[in-house]
Amino acid sequence: MSVNFLISQAKNIQKVIDENAPEIETLDQNIGDGDHIFNIQRGLKLVIELEGTIKDLPLPKALNTIAMKVLSGIGGSSGALFGTFFISMAKSPDLDKDVDFNKACEMIIGGVKAMKERGKADVGEKTMMDVLIPVSEKLNEIKNNNSDMKQGLNEVIKIAEDRMLSTKDMLATKGRASFLGERAKGHIDPGARSSQLIIDTICKSVINQ
Amino acid sequence: MSVNFLISQAKNIQKVIDENAPEIETLDQNIGDGDHIFNIQRGLKLVIELEGTIKDLPLPKALNTIAMKVLSGIGGSSGALFGTFFISMAKSPDLDKDVDFNKACEMIIGGVKAMKERGKADVGEKTMMDVLIPVSEKLNEIKNNNSDMKQGLNEVIKIAEDRMLSTKDMLATKGRASFLGERAKGHIDPGARSSQLIIDTICKSVINQ
Amino acid sequence: MKKFINKPDDFLNESLSGFGKAHSDIIKVSLDPSFVSRKNKTKEGKVSLISGGGSGHEPMHGGFVGHGMLDAACPGFVFSAPAPDQMQAAAEHVDSGAGVLFIVKNYSGDIMNFQMGAEMYSGKNASIVTNDDVAVEDSTFTTGRRGVAATVLVEKIVGSLAENGGSLDECKTLGEKVNKNAGTMGVAFTSCTVPAAGKPTFDIGDDEMEFGVGIHGEPGRKREKIQPSKTIVGNILDAILDNLKPQKNEKTLLFVNGMGGTPLTELYLVYDDACQILQSKGVEVTRSLVGNYCTSLEMQGSSITILKCDEEILKNWDAPVHTAAMRWGM
Amino acid sequence: MKKFINKPDDFLNESLSGFGKAHSDIIKVSLDPSFVSRKNKTKEGKVSLISGGGSGHEPMHGGFVGHGMLDAACPGFVFSAPAPDQMQAAAEHVDSGAGVLFIVKNYSGDIMNFQMGAEMYSGKNASIVTNDDVAVEDSTFTTGRRGVAATVLVEKIVGSLAENGGSLDECKTLGEKVNKNAGTMGVAFTSCTVPAAGKPTFDIGDDEMEFGVGIHGEPGRKREKIQPSKTIVGNILDAILDNLKPQKNEKTLLFVNGMGGTPLTELYLVYDDACQILQSKGVEVTRSLVGNYCTSLEMQGSSITILKCDEEILKNWDAPVHTAAMRWGM
Ligand SMILES: Nc1ncnc2c1ncn2[C@@H]1O[C@H](COP(=O)(O)OP(=O)(O)O)[C@@H](O)[C@H]1O
Ligand SMILES: Nc1ncnc2c1ncn2[C@@H]1O[C@H](COP(=O)(O)OP(=O)(O)O)[C@@H](O)[C@H]1O
Ligand SMILES: [Mg+2]
Ligand SMILES: [Mg+2]
Ligand SMILES: [Mg+2]
Ligand SMILES: [Mg+2]
């Protein structure tokens, strides 16, 4: 994982998110307050705009800059959660050494753990954690078993999609949707959908490298 | 003219105004503030509700009661103008004697004169006075020439209609429509239309008596 | 029709009654004939100020009754001038002997009804007529211009003079000066719905605005495509300045008024745009008022008023006021 | 989209800048990170109160910064919680050494961002979370209820205690009591339009209302046919009283809040209906607040809040306050 990788992933993700913007907007209008798509789009725009500033920085410094930008520039639940994710990433040990696939997995796992602590949401509460926690667990498995990376990432893609879809029939107990009780049922969680799209994009891009 | 006559005319007028309510409403929405129909309907309702109170009163007292009710219960331009009309009617001399056609004409002529003084509008300014002043002049002529009443009233009906229509292409110089300049052109004045309908109804009912 | 309403016929009285209960520390409400007056009697020697007009412009005028502003307000039906007996009753109720100044917006209905009210009232009285709407081409042959948001400023400034012992003549003179020094123009994005009508007063396209609209939803100068705030504000200010012709660096009060349905954030954005444009034109903004003061029911839109201020106007603007809708200094 | 706006991205900053100019006698506006603070430094020994949240609820919270209420407010993007660096910067700016109390509405985004802000701030601080919306079924397994209009009352009442020397602990305790004593429920007739979205947040039929709506246009308890005001108000009050269970003749503050697009006349009519219904149920209304205080952009609708009042609450409610949107006693 390099600064270059981060920026180019952000650009890929931006494309996919923009393509799916109307759907994500509608999802947050259905069971939230409708701003999730703008929060995500703003975050991506801000990170991509950092390119000039961070492209020659060491990884930990670059991650820290991204973290602060995401934290201060997004707002809402997404800002706090993704900000927390990047703060955790930036604090990973040994970032001055080369970051290989296993190290990257560790960083993501640590980031998701930090998000879980921040938001206090676990699987089954109809949030983005329904996607991120199982993905993180799968990455842990791939890393520990030294499984085939491409096959593993294909499984990650599948897990993310299944878990995203699984939020549809859940009652929400965290986030704005929790205020709706039964009325939240039948709608996919917007954060689960955007997280799934992000994971899908990164995995596919890594697989095709 | 008797108290009975006034009440029964109010009922006739109410029917006709209600039938034409959407048109009158639209006219005041086009070049005014849209309330003319409600002002007229409220006035008629209030007068008709007075029936029990005034039916056994002498004519001047009854007219005065009507005047005060119209003045206090309508509001807007119509309230002031029609209130002024009835105040003038109530002040006519010799109301204790029998009120024949000629006397009734005199009362109406006096009432229109009072309205003209109150509103300072003359013919050609795109108001109800475009109907009422010519009608009043025609009544004066009928009265002075001792013309045939039915024929005269048929001419009044015709004059009221022509003059109502004539307001369509006028620029307004009095009333709310005056604020519109050129944009008032092409719309009949709502007060001219309601006045014309009132005159039409009374004349037809007298002709058919 | 989407309104908090029980029966259209009861709308005004029920609302007035709630207003009376919510602000019983400042005002009281009389019904039949209806008027709002101060809770306390007008002190002896103080000129009484009475305004009024059709309802639907709240907080104007009932919200401006209280110390330093009006003594009474006469609410007509929605968008219909009040009746003369309301003005007569209000005058009889509040006049302490120093006379009554009627503050009237320039509409035929208001003028005629206030005139009759003044004729029916036996005490000493005078009237001023506000006509600040520069959207209307003035001409000596017509009724002239509409009275709109500057009426609020007249009521505040004259209210202070009256509170401080100004005579009936002095109050009238100051009121006329404020009116002459003020210009207003408004724009509407949506229509309003009169309760009795139950449907919008006018139709307007999804991308259209009414430029120069009146406070009853009357048509303005023209129907236009909606534009960025800066363009709209620039056009409004051009029309006003063209009319007021302030001197270089003349002090002004900038009043951004909401029509009722526009959020405060937008009004403050309009205020910011206006400040910038005025500064670039060498007009100094020394006082500000931003909010919903002279509304048109739930209409979305805004008007801008500029008032050229001399020392007398500033002093009376700054003086304490204590009403339901405007309060400072006490 | 019908708004006074130049570019959606500039909307918030331009509006804040106008707000700063219009009220430069009371507050100042910092941008990047953005917060509104009092014009004057917090006096030594006084606990600082900081609130904030997504924009779109104006005058909440910026309009409540000033003597007797908040020391600073942190505005997020429209309907998005502010970011931690705003809270940190505001705290560093206003804290006089007596500590900072964060007043947070109960939404995941607000809670998390305020928590991070508090962690980033090195000074003494505490937080209270408001959750007065009885429309939401409370359950220990969920996030609980939304914080809505009663936040205004918490800010006013705790603001007074802080002004009069209350400690950080005492302020937190009083704030929690006010929150516990308050219940709110709202209804919407129309949707609002977030500037960045450019289209209404939800669709609603011409004869429908959303009963129990949230202040971001979130769905409420149910979608219903519109009803007479008395019926709506009765249903709202039932839900609140069911929850608050006031004692016979317990003193209450009745707060009728506009969602932004509903005329004052209607809010006063709602107030009148509510007074009548409460009286018939033996609930005493001793204080009132009617107006647009916690809005949802241009949404048409209203919420009702009931606050059970003891002497401490009443004393602090009545104390002087001097902010852009709420002012009395000075
Ligand atoms: N406590 C939480 N933990 C994890 N994720 C959460 C939590 N609360 C909300 N979310 C996620 O955040 C998403 C909404 O994000 P966003 O719309 O940006 O913020 P907000 O809800 O503050 O408007 C939800 O769809 C959900 O996936
Ligand atoms: N000065 C005036 N003299 C005579 N008629 C007038 C005058 N001003 C207005 N009108 C009449 O009043 C009508 C409008 O009445 P109405 O809608 O009831 O009152 P308002 O204009 O106060 O809303 C106009 O159509 C016009 O005919
Ligand atoms: Mg959201
Ligand atoms: Mg009219
Ligand atoms: Mg009218
Ligand atoms: Mg949000």
Short mmCIF file of C-alpha atoms in Angstrom, two decimals, chain C residues 65-285:
data_model
loop_
_atom_site.label_atom_id
_atom_site.label_comp_id
_atom_site.label_asym_id
_atom_site.label_seq_id
_atom_site.Cartn_x
_atom_site.Cartn_y
_atom_site.Cartn_z
CA VAL C 65 -47.76 46.24 20.02
CA GLY C 66 -45.92 47.12 23.19
CA HIS C 67 -43.55 49.59 24.78
CA GLY C 68 -41.69 51.70 22.23
CA MET C 69 -43.84 50.72 19.28
CA LEU C 70 -47.60 50.44 18.70
CA ASP C 71 -50.39 51.01 21.20
CA ALA C 72 -52.86 48.95 19.23
CA ALA C 73 -53.20 46.92 16.05
CA CYS C 74 -56.38 46.15 14.11
CA PRO C 75 -56.27 42.86 12.22
CA GLY C 76 -58.59 42.40 9.25
CA PHE C 77 -59.46 39.08 7.72
CA VAL C 78 -56.56 37.48 5.86
CA PHE C 79 -55.44 40.04 3.26
CA SER C 80 -58.54 42.23 3.81
CA ALA C 81 -58.37 45.66 5.36
CA PRO C 82 -59.87 45.87 8.86
CA ALA C 83 -63.23 47.59 9.33
CA PRO C 84 -63.71 51.14 10.64
CA ASP C 85 -65.31 50.04 13.92
CA GLN C 86 -62.09 48.23 14.83
CA MET C 87 -60.06 51.41 14.43
CA GLN C 88 -62.67 53.41 16.30
CA ALA C 89 -62.77 50.95 19.20
CA ALA C 90 -58.98 50.68 19.36
CA ALA C 91 -58.61 54.47 19.37
CA GLU C 92 -61.18 54.87 22.11
CA HIS C 93 -59.44 52.18 24.11
CA VAL C 94 -55.88 53.49 23.93
CA ASP C 95 -56.06 57.27 23.50
CA SER C 96 -54.79 58.96 26.63
CA GLY C 97 -55.78 62.40 25.40
CA ALA C 98 -52.64 63.21 23.40
CA GLY C 99 -54.21 61.97 20.18
CA VAL C 100 -53.94 58.99 17.86
CA LEU C 101 -51.66 58.49 14.89
CA PHE C 102 -52.96 55.92 12.41
CA ILE C 103 -50.27 54.16 10.40
CA VAL C 104 -51.79 52.89 7.18
CA LYS C 105 -50.33 50.97 4.26
CA ASN C 106 -51.24 52.39 0.88
CA TYR C 107 -54.07 50.19 -0.36
CA SER C 108 -57.51 51.49 -1.33
CA GLY C 109 -59.18 49.22 1.19
CA ASP C 110 -56.94 50.23 4.06
CA ILE C 111 -57.10 53.91 3.20
CA MET C 112 -60.89 53.96 2.98
CA ASN C 113 -61.47 51.92 6.12
CA PHE C 114 -58.96 53.89 8.18
CA GLN C 115 -60.46 57.14 6.90
CA MET C 116 -63.90 56.05 8.00
CA GLY C 117 -62.52 54.86 11.33
CA ALA C 118 -60.86 58.24 11.84
CA GLU C 119 -64.10 60.04 10.93
CA MET C 120 -66.02 57.89 13.40
CA TYR C 121 -63.49 58.59 16.16
CA SER C 122 -64.19 61.82 17.97
CA GLY C 123 -60.72 62.39 19.44
CA LYS C 124 -57.76 64.20 17.94
CA ASN C 125 -56.06 62.08 15.28
CA ALA C 126 -53.81 62.07 12.24
CA SER C 127 -52.70 59.48 9.70
CA ILE C 128 -49.62 58.53 7.77
CA VAL C 129 -49.61 56.33 4.72
CA THR C 130 -46.63 54.12 3.90
CA ASN C 131 -45.80 53.45 0.25
CA ASP C 132 -42.27 52.07 0.09
CA ASP C 133 -42.62 49.43 -2.62
CA VAL C 134 -40.40 50.59 -5.47
CA ALA C 135 -41.58 47.68 -7.62
CA VAL C 136 -44.58 49.81 -8.46
CA GLU C 137 -44.09 52.60 -10.93
CA ASP C 138 -45.22 55.73 -9.16
CA SER C 139 -47.42 58.15 -10.96
CA THR C 140 -49.51 61.05 -9.79
CA PHE C 141 -52.50 59.69 -11.69
CA THR C 142 -52.67 56.43 -9.80
CA THR C 143 -52.97 55.19 -6.25
CA GLY C 144 -49.17 55.23 -6.19
CA ARG C 145 -47.00 52.59 -4.58
CA ARG C 146 -47.84 49.80 -2.16
CA GLY C 147 -46.98 50.03 1.51
CA VAL C 148 -44.89 47.02 2.49
CA ALA C 149 -42.04 46.12 4.86
CA ALA C 150 -40.85 49.65 5.67
CA THR C 151 -44.06 49.98 7.65
CA VAL C 152 -42.28 47.95 10.35
CA LEU C 153 -39.49 50.52 10.49
CA VAL C 154 -41.95 53.41 10.61
CA GLU C 155 -43.76 51.78 13.51
CA LYS C 156 -40.54 51.18 15.46
CA ILE C 157 -39.03 54.61 14.90
CA VAL C 158 -42.17 56.67 15.44
CA GLY C 159 -43.02 54.40 18.37
CA SER C 160 -39.87 55.52 20.10
CA LEU C 161 -40.58 59.20 19.49
CA ALA C 162 -44.10 58.81 20.86
CA GLU C 163 -42.76 57.00 23.91
CA ASN C 164 -40.43 59.92 24.52
CA GLY C 165 -43.13 62.56 24.42
CA GLY C 166 -43.23 63.52 20.74
CA SER C 167 -46.40 65.40 19.80
CA LEU C 168 -48.92 64.13 17.26
CA ASP C 169 -47.50 66.50 14.65
CA GLU C 170 -43.90 65.50 15.39
CA CYS C 171 -44.78 61.82 15.18
CA LYS C 172 -46.53 62.32 11.87
CA THR C 173 -43.58 64.29 10.48
CA LEU C 174 -41.05 61.67 11.55
CA GLY C 175 -43.17 58.85 10.17
CA GLU C 176 -43.42 60.57 6.83
CA LYS C 177 -39.68 61.14 6.78
CA VAL C 178 -38.95 57.48 7.48
CA ASN C 179 -41.38 56.43 4.77
CA LYS C 180 -39.83 58.82 2.27
CA ASN C 181 -36.32 57.63 3.14
CA ALA C 182 -37.21 53.96 2.63
CA GLY C 183 -37.49 51.77 -0.43
CA THR C 184 -38.44 48.09 -0.62
CA MET C 185 -38.64 45.42 -3.25
CA GLY C 186 -39.56 41.76 -2.92
CA VAL C 187 -39.36 38.53 -4.85
CA ALA C 188 -41.43 35.37 -4.43
CA PHE C 189 -40.51 31.79 -5.25
CA THR C 190 -43.86 30.25 -4.31
CA SER C 191 -47.41 31.42 -3.79
CA CYS C 192 -49.32 31.62 -0.55
CA THR C 193 -52.68 30.05 0.24
CA VAL C 194 -55.42 32.18 1.80
CA PRO C 195 -57.31 29.92 4.26
CA ALA C 196 -60.71 30.94 2.91
CA ALA C 197 -59.59 30.14 -0.64
CA GLY C 198 -57.93 26.83 0.21
CA LYS C 199 -55.71 26.95 -2.86
CA PRO C 200 -52.63 28.92 -3.92
CA THR C 201 -53.19 32.55 -4.97
CA PHE C 202 -51.08 32.16 -8.09
CA ASP C 203 -49.41 29.47 -10.16
CA ILE C 204 -45.69 29.65 -10.65
CA GLY C 205 -43.33 27.33 -12.50
CA ASP C 206 -40.72 25.20 -10.75
CA ASP C 207 -37.95 27.43 -12.08
CA GLU C 208 -39.73 30.78 -11.91
CA MET C 209 -39.87 33.67 -9.51
CA GLU C 210 -42.09 36.74 -9.32
CA PHE C 211 -39.85 39.79 -9.26
CA GLY C 212 -41.34 42.77 -7.45
CA VAL C 213 -44.13 40.74 -5.85
CA GLY C 214 -46.56 42.37 -3.43
CA ILE C 215 -47.17 41.16 0.10
CA HIS C 216 -50.51 39.61 -0.86
CA GLY C 217 -49.03 37.59 -3.69
CA GLU C 218 -49.95 40.30 -6.18
CA PRO C 219 -48.02 40.18 -9.44
CA GLY C 220 -44.85 42.25 -9.49
CA ARG C 221 -42.76 43.76 -12.24
CA LYS C 222 -42.16 40.56 -14.13
CA ARG C 223 -42.09 36.80 -14.02
CA GLU C 224 -38.54 35.56 -14.45
CA LYS C 225 -36.42 32.42 -14.36
CA ILE C 226 -34.91 31.91 -10.94
CA GLN C 227 -31.34 33.22 -10.62
CA PRO C 228 -28.42 33.00 -8.20
CA SER C 229 -29.00 34.98 -5.02
CA LYS C 230 -26.37 37.57 -5.92
CA THR C 231 -28.13 38.36 -9.19
CA ILE C 232 -31.54 38.64 -7.57
CA VAL C 233 -30.19 40.79 -4.75
CA GLY C 234 -28.29 42.97 -7.22
CA ASN C 235 -31.42 43.60 -9.27
CA ILE C 236 -33.45 44.41 -6.19
CA LEU C 237 -30.82 46.82 -4.89
CA ASP C 238 -30.52 48.53 -8.27
CA ALA C 239 -34.24 49.24 -8.24
CA ILE C 240 -34.16 50.56 -4.69
CA LEU C 241 -31.02 52.69 -5.03
CA ASP C 242 -32.28 54.08 -8.31
CA ASN C 243 -35.21 55.31 -6.36
CA LEU C 244 -33.61 56.41 -3.08
CA LYS C 245 -30.43 57.85 -4.59
CA PRO C 246 -28.45 57.79 -1.34
CA GLN C 247 -25.47 60.13 -1.02
CA LYS C 248 -21.98 58.69 -1.10
CA ASN C 249 -21.38 56.99 2.29
CA GLU C 250 -24.83 57.88 3.54
CA LYS C 251 -25.74 55.72 6.53
CA THR C 252 -28.43 53.13 5.94
CA LEU C 253 -30.39 50.44 7.71
CA LEU C 254 -30.50 47.20 5.71
CA PHE C 255 -33.62 45.16 6.34
CA VAL C 256 -33.85 41.68 4.85
CA ASN C 257 -37.38 40.47 5.39
CA GLY C 258 -38.66 36.94 4.94
CA MET C 259 -42.02 36.38 3.26
CA GLY C 260 -42.73 33.56 5.71
CA GLY C 261 -41.60 30.33 4.07
CA THR C 262 -37.91 31.02 3.50
CA PRO C 263 -35.44 29.67 6.08
CA LEU C 264 -33.34 32.10 8.11
CA THR C 265 -30.14 30.69 6.60
CA GLU C 266 -31.24 31.99 3.22
CA LEU C 267 -32.20 35.38 4.62
CA TYR C 268 -28.74 35.72 6.13
CA LEU C 269 -27.20 34.72 2.82
CA VAL C 270 -29.26 37.45 1.15
CA TYR C 271 -28.05 39.85 3.83
CA ASP C 272 -24.46 38.90 3.09
CA ASP C 273 -24.94 39.38 -0.66
CA ALA C 274 -26.62 42.73 -0.06
CA CYS C 275 -23.85 43.95 2.27
CA GLN C 276 -21.21 43.13 -0.31
CA ILE C 277 -23.05 44.81 -3.16
CA LEU C 278 -23.85 47.91 -1.09
CA GLN C 279 -20.26 48.20 0.03
CA SER C 280 -19.08 48.06 -3.58
CA LYS C 281 -21.49 50.92 -4.33
CA GLY C 282 -20.30 53.07 -1.45
CA VAL C 283 -23.44 52.70 0.63
CA GLU C 284 -22.75 52.30 4.34
CA VAL C 285 -24.82 49.77 6.30
#
